XYZ file of C-alpha atoms in Angstrom:
713
model
C 4.619 21.358 -4.537
C 8.077 23.031 -4.357
C 10.537 22.628 -7.209
C 13.013 19.872 -6.306
C 15.366 20.522 -9.223
C 17.887 22.375 -6.991
C 17.824 19.326 -4.685
C 18.172 16.576 -7.273
C 19.912 18.326 -10.158
C 21.862 21.320 -8.819
C 24.377 23.225 -10.906
C 26.478 23.910 -7.812
C 26.916 22.230 -4.426
C 28.379 23.442 -1.140
C 29.507 20.771 1.343
C 29.270 22.435 4.735
C 31.524 20.590 7.130
C 33.700 19.228 4.315
C 36.695 17.063 5.175
C 39.503 15.238 3.395
C 39.506 12.418 5.956
C 37.634 9.571 4.262
C 37.391 7.640 7.532
C 34.737 10.156 8.616
C 31.219 10.683 7.310
C 32.124 14.244 6.323
C 35.132 13.061 4.365
C 33.338 10.239 2.602
C 30.479 12.533 1.605
C 32.936 15.029 0.140
C 34.984 12.356 -1.608
C 32.019 10.515 -3.155
C 30.596 13.695 -4.647
C 33.881 14.448 -6.389
C 34.910 10.885 -7.251
C 31.624 10.003 -8.960
C 32.082 12.843 -11.418
C 29.611 15.492 -10.342
C 29.888 17.983 -13.241
C 28.853 21.153 -11.424
C 30.759 23.567 -9.193
C 31.745 22.210 -5.768
C 32.404 24.468 -2.790
C 33.844 22.825 0.340
C 33.026 24.876 3.434
C 35.365 24.349 6.394
C 37.454 26.525 8.692
C 40.167 23.921 9.239
C 41.568 23.397 5.711
C 42.508 25.808 2.914
C 41.550 23.176 0.335
C 39.846 19.793 0.223
C 40.764 17.181 -2.395
C 42.381 19.932 -4.473
C 39.375 22.254 -4.269
C 39.611 25.655 -2.602
C 37.586 25.720 0.609
C 35.724 28.598 2.237
C 35.396 29.297 5.969
C 31.703 30.294 5.803
C 28.765 30.133 3.454
C 28.682 33.920 3.338
C 32.134 33.962 1.709
C 31.195 31.673 -1.178
C 31.524 33.309 -4.609
C 27.870 32.470 -5.417
C 24.742 31.070 -3.824
C 24.992 27.329 -4.528
C 21.807 25.505 -5.550
C 22.338 22.792 -2.960
C 23.958 22.711 0.473
C 24.992 19.358 1.928
C 25.062 19.961 5.679
C 27.327 17.679 7.741
C 27.896 19.632 10.941
C 27.026 18.886 14.591
C 23.336 19.239 15.374
C 23.828 22.396 17.438
C 25.190 24.213 14.371
C 22.596 23.067 11.811
C 20.050 25.855 12.386
C 22.637 28.687 12.281
C 24.099 27.059 9.160
C 20.712 26.981 7.426
C 20.093 30.597 8.435
C 23.375 31.485 6.758
C 22.328 29.481 3.696
C 18.976 31.272 3.627
C 20.594 34.700 3.738
C 22.981 33.646 0.969
C 20.100 32.495 -1.246
C 20.678 28.734 -1.152
C 17.530 27.033 -2.483
C 17.887 23.450 -1.210
C 19.720 21.476 1.464
C 20.419 17.913 2.515
C 20.820 17.796 6.288
C 22.748 14.663 7.122
C 23.247 15.699 10.742
C 21.128 13.901 13.352
C 19.963 15.018 16.787
C 16.487 16.367 16.115
C 12.982 14.872 16.423
C 14.377 11.323 16.381
C 16.224 12.019 19.643
C 14.620 12.266 23.063
C 15.219 15.241 25.274
C 14.135 18.852 25.370
C 17.304 20.137 23.685
C 16.728 17.940 20.615
C 13.054 18.912 20.431
C 13.957 22.587 20.652
C 16.470 22.150 17.812
C 13.715 20.521 15.782
C 11.329 23.424 16.389
C 14.036 25.916 15.415
C 14.815 23.897 12.285
C 11.178 23.976 11.163
C 11.066 27.714 11.746
C 14.178 28.494 9.685
C 12.999 26.226 6.841
C 9.670 28.056 6.782
C 11.230 31.507 7.047
C 13.622 31.121 4.133
C 11.589 28.647 2.052
C 14.521 26.259 1.700
C 13.683 22.786 0.386
C 15.260 20.387 2.894
C 15.878 16.639 2.715
C 16.307 15.345 6.264
C 17.554 15.925 8.903
C 18.964 12.594 10.013
C 19.334 11.746 6.328
C 21.921 9.595 4.614
C 21.786 11.889 1.607
C 20.517 11.588 -1.932
C 21.714 10.313 -5.299
C 20.805 11.127 -8.889
C 22.853 9.028 -11.343
C 21.462 11.048 -14.241
C 23.471 14.125 -13.198
C 25.481 12.348 -11.721
C 25.033 13.560 -8.137
C 26.199 11.391 -5.230
C 25.561 13.366 -2.053
C 25.818 10.635 0.573
C 28.297 8.765 2.747
C 26.638 5.391 2.037
C 29.191 2.571 1.607
C 27.248 1.482 -1.479
C 29.156 4.193 -3.385
C 32.672 3.549 -2.052
C 33.938 2.370 -5.454
C 33.624 5.216 -7.949
C 34.656 2.863 -10.773
C 31.426 0.910 -10.233
C 28.800 2.306 -12.600
C 25.686 3.836 -11.050
C 23.636 2.183 -13.794
C 23.443 -1.513 -14.705
C 24.853 -2.933 -17.920
C 21.382 -3.220 -19.468
C 19.295 -0.069 -19.957
C 16.027 -1.910 -20.651
C 14.686 -1.524 -17.108
C 12.118 1.168 -16.502
C 13.385 3.900 -14.179
C 12.955 3.283 -10.453
C 12.940 5.988 -7.750
C 13.465 5.363 -4.039
C 12.600 7.335 -0.918
C 13.026 5.876 2.562
C 12.866 7.074 6.118
C 15.733 4.676 6.751
C 19.019 5.921 5.320
C 20.666 2.507 5.108
C 17.707 1.005 3.251
C 17.531 3.846 0.718
C 20.659 2.797 -1.121
C 20.388 -0.906 -0.303
C 17.850 -1.177 -3.116
C 20.430 -0.064 -5.679
C 23.104 -2.301 -4.179
C 20.881 -5.388 -4.278
C 19.050 -4.498 -7.463
C 22.008 -3.713 -9.690
C 22.855 -7.403 -10.380
C 19.236 -7.800 -11.504
C 19.785 -4.998 -14.022
C 17.342 -2.653 -12.303
C 17.899 0.988 -13.221
C 17.610 3.344 -10.277
C 17.387 7.064 -10.925
C 16.440 9.380 -8.063
C 17.112 8.122 -4.523
C 16.436 10.173 -1.401
C 16.980 9.290 2.235
C 14.046 11.241 3.663
C 15.271 11.046 7.255
C 12.909 12.705 9.711
C 10.794 14.111 6.859
C 10.754 17.504 8.570
C 10.205 19.337 5.292
C 9.588 16.696 2.626
C 7.851 13.347 3.015
C 8.538 10.377 0.752
C 5.471 11.095 -1.361
C 6.634 14.687 -1.978
C 9.660 13.373 -3.875
C 7.387 11.061 -5.861
C 4.999 13.915 -6.643
C 7.787 15.973 -8.199
C 9.125 12.973 -10.092
C 5.679 12.250 -11.503
C 5.496 15.812 -12.818
C 9.033 15.693 -14.218
C 8.717 12.105 -15.556
C 11.762 11.135 -13.504
C 10.712 7.558 -12.755
C 8.244 4.839 -13.726
C 8.256 2.800 -10.495
C 8.441 4.092 -6.928
C 9.827 2.296 -3.865
C 9.413 3.610 -0.327
C 10.038 2.524 3.240
C 7.797 4.419 5.675
C 7.552 4.502 9.430
C 4.880 7.206 9.491
C 2.739 9.315 7.172
C 2.418 12.869 8.433
C 0.145 14.176 5.672
C -2.162 11.281 4.714
C -4.317 13.397 2.399
C -1.297 14.312 0.257
C -0.026 10.743 0.384
C -3.331 9.521 -1.034
C -3.411 12.289 -3.632
C 0.074 11.343 -4.853
C -0.924 7.656 -4.901
C -3.902 8.563 -7.101
C -1.596 10.602 -9.340
C 0.768 7.634 -9.723
C -2.169 5.328 -10.465
C -3.470 7.730 -13.097
C -0.028 7.687 -14.731
C 0.114 3.863 -14.537
C 3.255 4.025 -12.403
C 3.255 1.491 -9.541
C 4.124 2.429 -5.970
C 5.699 -0.362 -3.902
C 5.679 0.674 -0.260
C 6.890 -0.944 2.953
C 4.957 0.515 5.889
C 6.102 -0.755 9.270
C 3.999 -0.831 12.438
C 1.681 -3.802 11.795
C 2.062 -5.484 15.179
C -0.689 -6.247 17.669
C 0.873 -3.565 19.887
C -0.707 -1.047 17.542
C -4.221 -2.208 18.436
C -6.324 0.181 20.474
C -9.180 -0.386 22.877
C -12.573 0.318 21.363
C -16.212 0.284 22.376
C -17.289 -1.476 19.168
C -16.312 -4.740 17.516
C -15.244 -2.765 14.460
C -12.764 -0.713 16.439
C -11.313 -3.753 18.186
C -10.747 -5.491 14.847
C -8.940 -2.482 13.365
C -5.220 -1.922 13.762
C -2.471 -0.226 11.800
C -1.628 -3.181 9.583
C -5.115 -3.863 8.248
C -5.854 -0.154 7.835
C -2.654 0.390 5.858
C -3.516 -2.654 3.729
C -6.950 -1.188 3.012
C -5.561 2.192 1.981
C -2.926 0.560 -0.207
C -5.465 -1.710 -1.902
C -7.789 1.245 -2.525
C -5.024 3.174 -4.303
C -3.321 0.247 -6.050
C -0.185 0.433 -3.895
C 1.783 -2.822 -3.685
C 2.681 -3.608 -0.080
C 6.382 -4.396 0.338
C 7.216 -7.127 2.845
C 11.027 -6.871 2.793
C 13.892 -5.721 0.568
C 13.938 -8.799 -1.628
C 10.164 -8.871 -1.995
C 10.135 -5.234 -3.089
C 12.903 -5.853 -5.616
C 11.032 -8.907 -6.929
C 7.976 -6.747 -7.529
C 10.051 -3.909 -8.982
C 11.764 -6.281 -11.424
C 8.415 -7.507 -12.748
C 7.155 -3.967 -13.351
C 10.526 -2.825 -14.690
C 10.557 -5.308 -17.582
C 7.038 -6.643 -18.078
C 3.839 -5.524 -19.705
C 0.694 -5.820 -17.632
C -1.183 -9.096 -18.236
C -4.810 -9.229 -19.364
C -5.746 -11.725 -16.667
C -4.461 -14.348 -14.236
C -3.812 -17.248 -16.657
C -0.215 -18.486 -16.908
C 1.528 -20.801 -19.364
C 4.634 -22.578 -18.107
C 7.346 -23.631 -20.588
C 10.104 -25.785 -19.106
C 12.628 -28.529 -19.627
C 12.301 -29.713 -16.035
C 9.208 -31.751 -15.235
C 9.751 -31.567 -11.483
C 10.110 -27.796 -11.558
C 6.945 -27.532 -13.649
C 4.884 -29.472 -11.098
C 6.333 -27.540 -8.186
C 5.802 -24.190 -9.865
C 2.273 -25.141 -10.882
C 1.419 -25.736 -7.236
C 2.897 -22.361 -6.259
C 1.104 -20.482 -9.019
C -2.203 -22.080 -8.068
C -1.630 -21.218 -4.400
C -1.309 -17.570 -5.462
C -4.672 -17.654 -7.219
C -3.240 -18.015 -10.728
C -4.640 -20.408 -13.324
C -2.874 -22.768 -15.745
C -5.461 -23.539 -18.434
C -4.914 -26.298 -20.987
C -3.747 -24.869 -24.319
C -5.892 -25.053 -27.445
C -5.661 -28.378 -29.279
C -4.172 -26.901 -32.458
C -1.417 -25.189 -30.482
C -0.634 -28.433 -28.685
C -0.230 -30.182 -32.025
C 2.132 -27.515 -33.312
C 4.169 -27.718 -30.112
C 4.389 -31.518 -30.264
C 5.759 -31.236 -33.796
C 8.855 -29.657 -32.183
C 8.991 -31.911 -29.119
C 9.675 -35.611 -28.511
C 6.719 -37.960 -28.098
C 7.250 -38.223 -24.336
C 6.957 -34.454 -23.879
C 3.769 -32.664 -22.759
C 2.177 -29.698 -24.499
C -0.979 -29.214 -22.447
C 0.297 -26.666 -19.857
C 2.795 -26.795 -18.391
C 4.603 -27.289 -21.685
C 7.278 -29.757 -20.578
C 9.569 -29.997 -23.554
C 12.167 -32.039 -21.609
C 15.778 -30.947 -21.236
C 16.832 -32.409 -24.598
C 14.198 -30.564 -26.606
C 14.870 -27.254 -24.858
C 18.555 -27.716 -25.629
C 17.840 -28.401 -29.297
C 14.815 -26.153 -29.943
C 15.261 -23.411 -27.370
C 12.488 -21.342 -25.805
C 11.847 -18.791 -28.521
C 10.089 -21.149 -30.970
C 7.859 -22.463 -28.202
C 7.008 -18.950 -27.047
C 6.049 -18.001 -30.618
C 3.375 -20.716 -30.554
C 2.161 -20.318 -26.962
C 1.712 -16.560 -27.300
C -1.035 -17.182 -29.893
C -3.232 -18.745 -27.225
C -6.351 -16.814 -26.275
C -6.277 -18.576 -22.914
C -2.897 -17.278 -21.737
C -2.039 -13.928 -20.136
C 1.542 -14.507 -18.889
C 4.322 -16.786 -20.124
C 6.668 -18.258 -17.514
C 9.879 -19.940 -18.572
C 11.637 -22.351 -16.205
C 15.235 -23.275 -16.883
C 18.834 -23.128 -15.752
C 21.127 -20.117 -15.944
C 24.155 -22.049 -14.705
C 25.762 -22.114 -18.173
C 26.409 -18.480 -19.015
C 27.088 -19.043 -22.713
C 23.897 -21.041 -23.198
C 21.908 -18.496 -21.211
C 23.133 -15.680 -23.441
C 22.199 -17.657 -26.554
C 18.687 -18.333 -25.258
C 18.291 -14.684 -24.301
C 19.366 -13.505 -27.761
C 16.848 -15.865 -29.386
C 14.068 -14.589 -27.119
C 14.969 -10.951 -27.736
C 13.652 -11.382 -31.275
C 10.167 -12.335 -30.048
C 9.609 -10.417 -26.791
C 9.020 -7.056 -28.437
C 5.857 -8.084 -30.284
C 4.580 -10.565 -27.681
C 1.493 -9.235 -25.896
C 1.979 -11.342 -22.784
C 4.661 -10.546 -20.197
C 7.478 -13.104 -20.183
C 9.274 -14.075 -16.962
C 12.006 -16.624 -16.251
C 12.557 -18.695 -13.124
C 15.900 -20.470 -12.798
C 16.271 -23.521 -10.594
C 20.048 -23.013 -10.473
C 22.086 -19.987 -9.493
C 22.448 -17.256 -12.108
C 25.455 -15.178 -13.021
C 25.126 -11.430 -13.370
C 25.990 -11.721 -17.073
C 23.227 -14.292 -17.671
C 20.664 -12.108 -15.911
C 21.885 -9.085 -17.858
C 21.385 -10.947 -21.125
C 17.783 -11.797 -20.283
C 17.195 -8.264 -18.997
C 18.360 -6.967 -22.372
C 15.705 -9.207 -23.911
C 13.118 -7.645 -21.594
C 12.771 -10.704 -19.330
C 13.279 -10.511 -15.553
C 14.897 -13.534 -13.894
C 14.011 -15.061 -10.530
C 16.092 -17.510 -8.522
C 13.199 -18.259 -6.148
C 10.022 -19.962 -7.343
C 7.784 -18.377 -4.664
C 9.188 -14.949 -5.528
C 8.394 -15.547 -9.160
C 4.805 -16.523 -8.351
C 4.372 -13.456 -6.138
C 5.714 -11.199 -8.878
C 3.207 -12.531 -11.414
C 0.442 -12.101 -8.831
C 1.507 -8.462 -8.321
C 1.328 -7.799 -12.067
C -2.135 -9.363 -12.222
C -3.406 -7.432 -9.192
C -2.133 -4.114 -10.532
C -3.674 -4.788 -13.936
C -7.006 -5.584 -12.278
C -6.748 -2.416 -10.184
C -6.180 -0.330 -13.300
C -9.143 -2.000 -14.989
C -11.373 -1.110 -12.024
C -10.109 2.473 -12.143
C -11.094 2.814 -15.790
C -14.668 1.711 -15.212
C -17.206 4.533 -14.721
C -18.226 5.161 -11.143
C -21.807 6.004 -10.270
C -21.952 9.333 -8.473
C -23.882 9.321 -5.207
C -24.230 12.410 -3.070
C -26.355 13.100 -0.035
C -28.976 15.847 -0.495
C -27.802 18.915 1.492
C -31.009 19.048 3.518
C -30.620 15.418 4.637
C -26.964 15.877 5.438
C -27.701 19.001 7.474
C -30.534 17.361 9.398
C -28.413 14.355 10.335
C -25.451 16.536 11.249
C -27.551 18.625 13.615
C -28.932 15.516 15.285
C -25.460 14.008 15.668
C -24.049 17.204 17.103
C -26.862 17.388 19.669
C -26.593 13.727 20.691
C -24.544 12.411 23.577
C -21.278 10.455 23.272
C -23.053 7.166 22.442
C -26.219 6.753 20.367
C -28.507 3.855 21.215
C -29.757 1.464 18.573
C -33.005 3.414 18.198
C -31.234 6.767 17.793
C -28.557 5.331 15.484
C -31.060 3.618 13.192
C -33.169 6.768 12.943
C -30.212 8.706 11.535
C -28.960 5.868 9.329
C -32.433 5.528 7.834
C -31.984 9.028 6.369
C -29.222 7.457 4.244
C -31.397 4.575 3.087
C -30.371 2.021 5.704
C -33.456 -0.223 6.145
C -35.091 -0.699 9.544
C -37.030 -3.809 10.570
C -40.496 -3.489 12.153
C -39.756 -2.197 15.651
C -40.926 0.242 18.321
C -39.510 1.732 21.516
C -41.485 0.851 24.649
C -41.202 2.498 28.045
C -43.599 0.150 29.819
C -44.667 -3.463 29.738
C -48.037 -2.385 28.343
C -46.403 -0.512 25.430
C -44.157 -3.517 24.746
C -47.132 -5.879 24.603
C -49.057 -3.514 22.297
C -46.077 -3.245 19.930
C -45.552 -7.004 19.878
C -49.209 -7.522 19.030
C -48.668 -5.539 15.833
C -45.246 -6.999 14.974
C -45.386 -10.716 15.823
C -42.588 -12.773 17.437
C -40.106 -10.223 18.772
C -36.795 -9.538 20.413
C -36.648 -7.132 23.354
C -33.457 -5.114 23.911
C -32.767 -2.453 26.490
C -31.822 0.959 25.081
C -29.151 2.801 27.030
C -26.122 4.829 25.882
C -24.331 3.438 28.937
C -24.868 -0.238 27.992
C -23.096 -0.895 24.698
C -22.942 -4.679 25.195
C -26.564 -5.562 25.963
C -26.244 -9.344 25.775
C -23.482 -9.421 28.403
C -25.773 -7.425 30.698
C -28.618 -9.934 30.242
C -30.679 -7.116 28.753
C -31.886 -9.013 25.654
C -34.773 -11.453 25.189
C -35.223 -13.309 21.897
C -38.143 -15.045 20.170
C -40.840 -13.779 22.522
C -44.528 -14.003 21.596
C -47.798 -13.655 23.466
C -49.014 -10.866 25.742
C -47.917 -12.379 29.052
C -44.530 -13.505 27.745
C -43.766 -10.068 26.303
C -44.713 -8.334 29.564
C -42.563 -10.734 31.576
C -39.632 -10.329 29.160
C -39.879 -6.553 29.406
C -39.652 -6.646 33.190
C -36.800 -9.168 33.108
C -34.757 -7.170 30.567
C -35.190 -3.957 32.563
C -34.277 -5.646 35.839
C -31.143 -7.254 34.356
C -29.988 -3.957 32.872
C -30.425 -2.085 36.163
C -28.708 -4.854 38.079
C -25.673 -4.934 35.745
C -25.462 -1.146 35.359
C -27.192 0.563 38.299
C -26.132 4.051 37.197
C -27.115 3.640 33.536
C -29.555 6.005 31.872
C -32.220 3.760 30.334
C -34.366 5.107 27.487
C -36.658 2.105 27.244
C -36.816 -1.283 25.542
C -36.774 -1.797 21.781
C -39.414 -4.300 20.615
C -38.137 -5.632 17.291
C -39.373 -8.248 14.830
C -37.331 -11.436 14.814
C -35.298 -11.502 11.621
C -35.837 -14.268 9.056
C -32.907 -16.661 8.634
C -29.906 -15.725 6.513
C -26.160 -15.211 6.478
C -24.788 -13.193 9.383
C -22.513 -10.249 8.548
C -20.862 -7.532 10.606
C -20.530 -4.023 9.170
C -18.903 -1.069 10.822
C -16.942 2.153 10.720
C -13.837 3.024 12.679
C -12.023 6.346 12.625
C -8.331 5.710 11.983
C -6.035 8.340 13.470
C -4.131 8.672 10.189
C -6.591 7.972 7.391
C -9.971 8.864 8.882
C -13.187 6.824 8.520
C -12.722 3.214 7.442
C -15.509 0.828 6.475
C -15.241 -2.744 7.753
C -17.113 -5.793 6.507
C -16.828 -9.341 7.767
C -18.800 -12.537 8.052
C -20.435 -12.700 11.481
C -19.888 -14.989 14.403
C -16.678 -17.004 14.557
C -15.420 -15.616 11.249
C -15.038 -12.084 12.622
C -14.459 -12.809 16.309
C -11.959 -15.662 16.052
C -10.756 -15.960 12.468
C -10.765 -12.168 11.947
C -12.005 -12.648 8.400
C -12.678 -8.962 7.850
C -11.782 -6.390 5.203
C -11.461 -2.613 5.376
C -11.716 0.241 2.883
C -11.522 4.022 3.261
C -14.930 5.682 3.258
C -16.746 6.474 1.086
C -16.869 3.638 -1.421
C -19.250 2.942 -4.282
C -20.979 -0.311 -5.208
C -18.129 -1.449 -7.427
C -15.524 -1.194 -4.683
C -17.956 -2.715 -2.199
C -18.224 -5.759 -4.460
C -14.437 -5.947 -4.687
C -14.117 -5.606 -0.909
C -16.411 -8.586 -0.353
C -14.055 -10.569 -2.561
C -11.271 -9.964 -0.025
C -13.066 -12.099 2.561
C -11.773 -15.656 2.797
C -15.300 -16.885 3.459
C -16.953 -14.800 0.740
C -18.120 -17.976 -1.005
C -20.527 -18.556 1.902
C -22.612 -15.698 0.527
C -23.122 -17.701 -2.652
C -24.911 -20.474 -0.803
C -23.479 -23.762 0.471
C -24.994 -27.126 1.457
C -28.349 -26.307 -0.062
C -28.619 -22.784 1.345
C -29.749 -20.200 -1.232
C -27.359 -17.438 -2.382
C -27.467 -14.380 -0.133
C -28.680 -10.993 -1.364
C -25.273 -9.544 -2.254
C -26.865 -6.565 -3.999
C -28.615 -5.486 -0.789
C -25.383 -5.879 1.192
C -23.398 -3.877 -1.361
C -25.978 -1.087 -1.259
C -25.816 -1.039 2.550
C -21.991 -0.894 2.504
C -22.040 2.078 0.128
C -24.716 3.908 2.166
C -22.961 3.347 5.485
C -19.629 4.504 4.085
C -21.237 7.664 2.696
C -22.832 8.375 6.080
C -19.417 8.026 7.752
C -17.623 10.190 5.198
C -20.251 12.944 5.414
C -19.843 13.140 9.192
C -16.252 12.009 9.645
C -15.439 14.715 12.182
C -18.276 13.586 14.486
C -18.066 9.775 14.300
C -15.548 7.554 16.049
C -17.174 4.160 15.530
C -20.301 2.571 14.076
C -21.364 -1.020 14.535
C -24.081 -2.803 12.585
C -23.806 -6.205 14.204
C -25.273 -8.468 13.211
C -26.739 -7.782 9.804
C -28.722 -10.761 8.488
C -28.480 -11.132 4.698
C -31.514 -12.975 3.424
C -31.896 -15.010 0.252
C -31.210 -13.291 -3.036
C -33.841 -10.657 -3.773
C -35.181 -10.623 -0.198
C -32.977 -7.906 1.260
C -31.423 -7.807 4.705
C -32.134 -6.983 8.333
C -29.986 -4.652 10.436
C -30.479 -6.368 13.761
C -28.465 -4.019 15.958
C -26.723 -0.666 15.584
C -24.388 1.512 17.630
C -22.816 4.911 16.964
C -19.962 6.248 19.111
C -19.136 9.899 18.578
C -15.646 11.329 18.362
C -14.534 13.047 21.555
C -14.205 16.826 21.248
C -10.703 18.089 20.382
């Protein structure tokens, strides 16, 4: 990881393409740097003016009196590469390239400029933000190296009035969005430190900035807007590093549309697309998915002021009965609980409240009691509850003087309160009122759904951290087994039949039902005699959808029936696929009843092998009730992944059906994911569909299997 200190905290800056005309991007960039009080040495570089804003200018970088730490490059695209070459020869260590006209632009000329830019960056080892960047800002210096209109008023402080917020860093591929977070977050008293418009990410990706800031302790919360991830392995490593430090990443990743779906031979592949894969990666690493600017700021505000809760139980304290009912519905819809408070706490609360108030939860003190008693005394009682993990206050911030008084009272109790405290206002809120509560360590929300989502985010992140802390059982494939399977995979054709796939999966502990491959009606009848009632399925790498080809017969028993079914299955397969290579017919025991599940692997172009699990039939095909996770996963994460399914409760048994054997399913998920991870370079898709999960303690049956290999590079 390169040192980003010259980029974020330089002692000297050269503005190449400087101008005194503030109606231009070059002029605004120059003016903002000076006007916001950058304390280091500033060197305007321009051939057209002897001085810029009272500073002596220089015609070239070579003529500067020293090698500046940072070069801010605002010249036409055609001159960027020669300019960086000049910077490299001078010894400049970092650059912000605001100029556009590189990889983001179509045309051979732009692509050639991009190739030349990469070459000069590599040759001189310059750390570059951009190109096509809107610049970067570090209020701690202060350094404002951008033309963003957010910074047009130098009298406007770069930090909010309250300093209680944890430090927030921002990196976005969109320049406009980079500084929009500060603009929209400042009234909420959010404290933004390092902000970088990553642009095309030619040299540094968003996670590279975060990596350096984690090492330098430059921020506690990270916000990013991403259109692509060029180095997914490093992205995941940085996400793990942030998780280890307990510093949340809130990331907007665009590209979730159905247009991103690709054609696939397997059900697993057809159910996978960029949105669900990104969600799976984010969930695995504890990244909070940002939906829009306001949503990301809502989440950031919660993490900026609040402790992490112990669980998902919320106490509501309010003077508005209607708001309490409404909020209770919203909290419940987000999977949060509102348990009734302990009887002794209710009695102590009612001693402060009128007889027509309610102290169960929500604690509806009525407007009069809140006016007379305030929130602080009620919080002091509610926080003693062993049933409560978060305290939510509902009130009005319309009266600024009253709001400040309430905030001052609460400031005396928030510091030693274990539960996070959040406020939702049903009226508008002035900046001063929000600042007062921020100073007390309480974030304010003007939207009830936003407030509920913020509490949910705190709970989810706390649960993620708890899972991280739990010991993970190590499971590795013996080298001999791994080598044997790898050799067989390498020698196999593009598609492995059910028989071939199951043989390899069995090496990883995947169970096989009683079955045998038959190449004649006589062999089929002999196998069925040993097995019992059977299913017959044609085995061909060229027929991946056997049922559609009429090449499956179910529930067959008896010598004559098996022989007839064999002939029928073979005839149907040859009729539907005359050119298919047929290896025979699999004679398989009919599976006992149970809950149908689909399991699979798909190879995502960015993140590699992904495990998919879903309830079978209509749940996967129509409702798309499936969940993904990056392979490999252990039993603990497999259990958590099952919890992501909307229909997961069906595994627990409904309408008299016994609970399904979750333990067997979890073991299968872990084994399949390990198989995929061990051979990620060879496997494109795997389908185990269906898998029948029998009653608890009775295991499962892998009814069908398919492996599709990755095409050669």
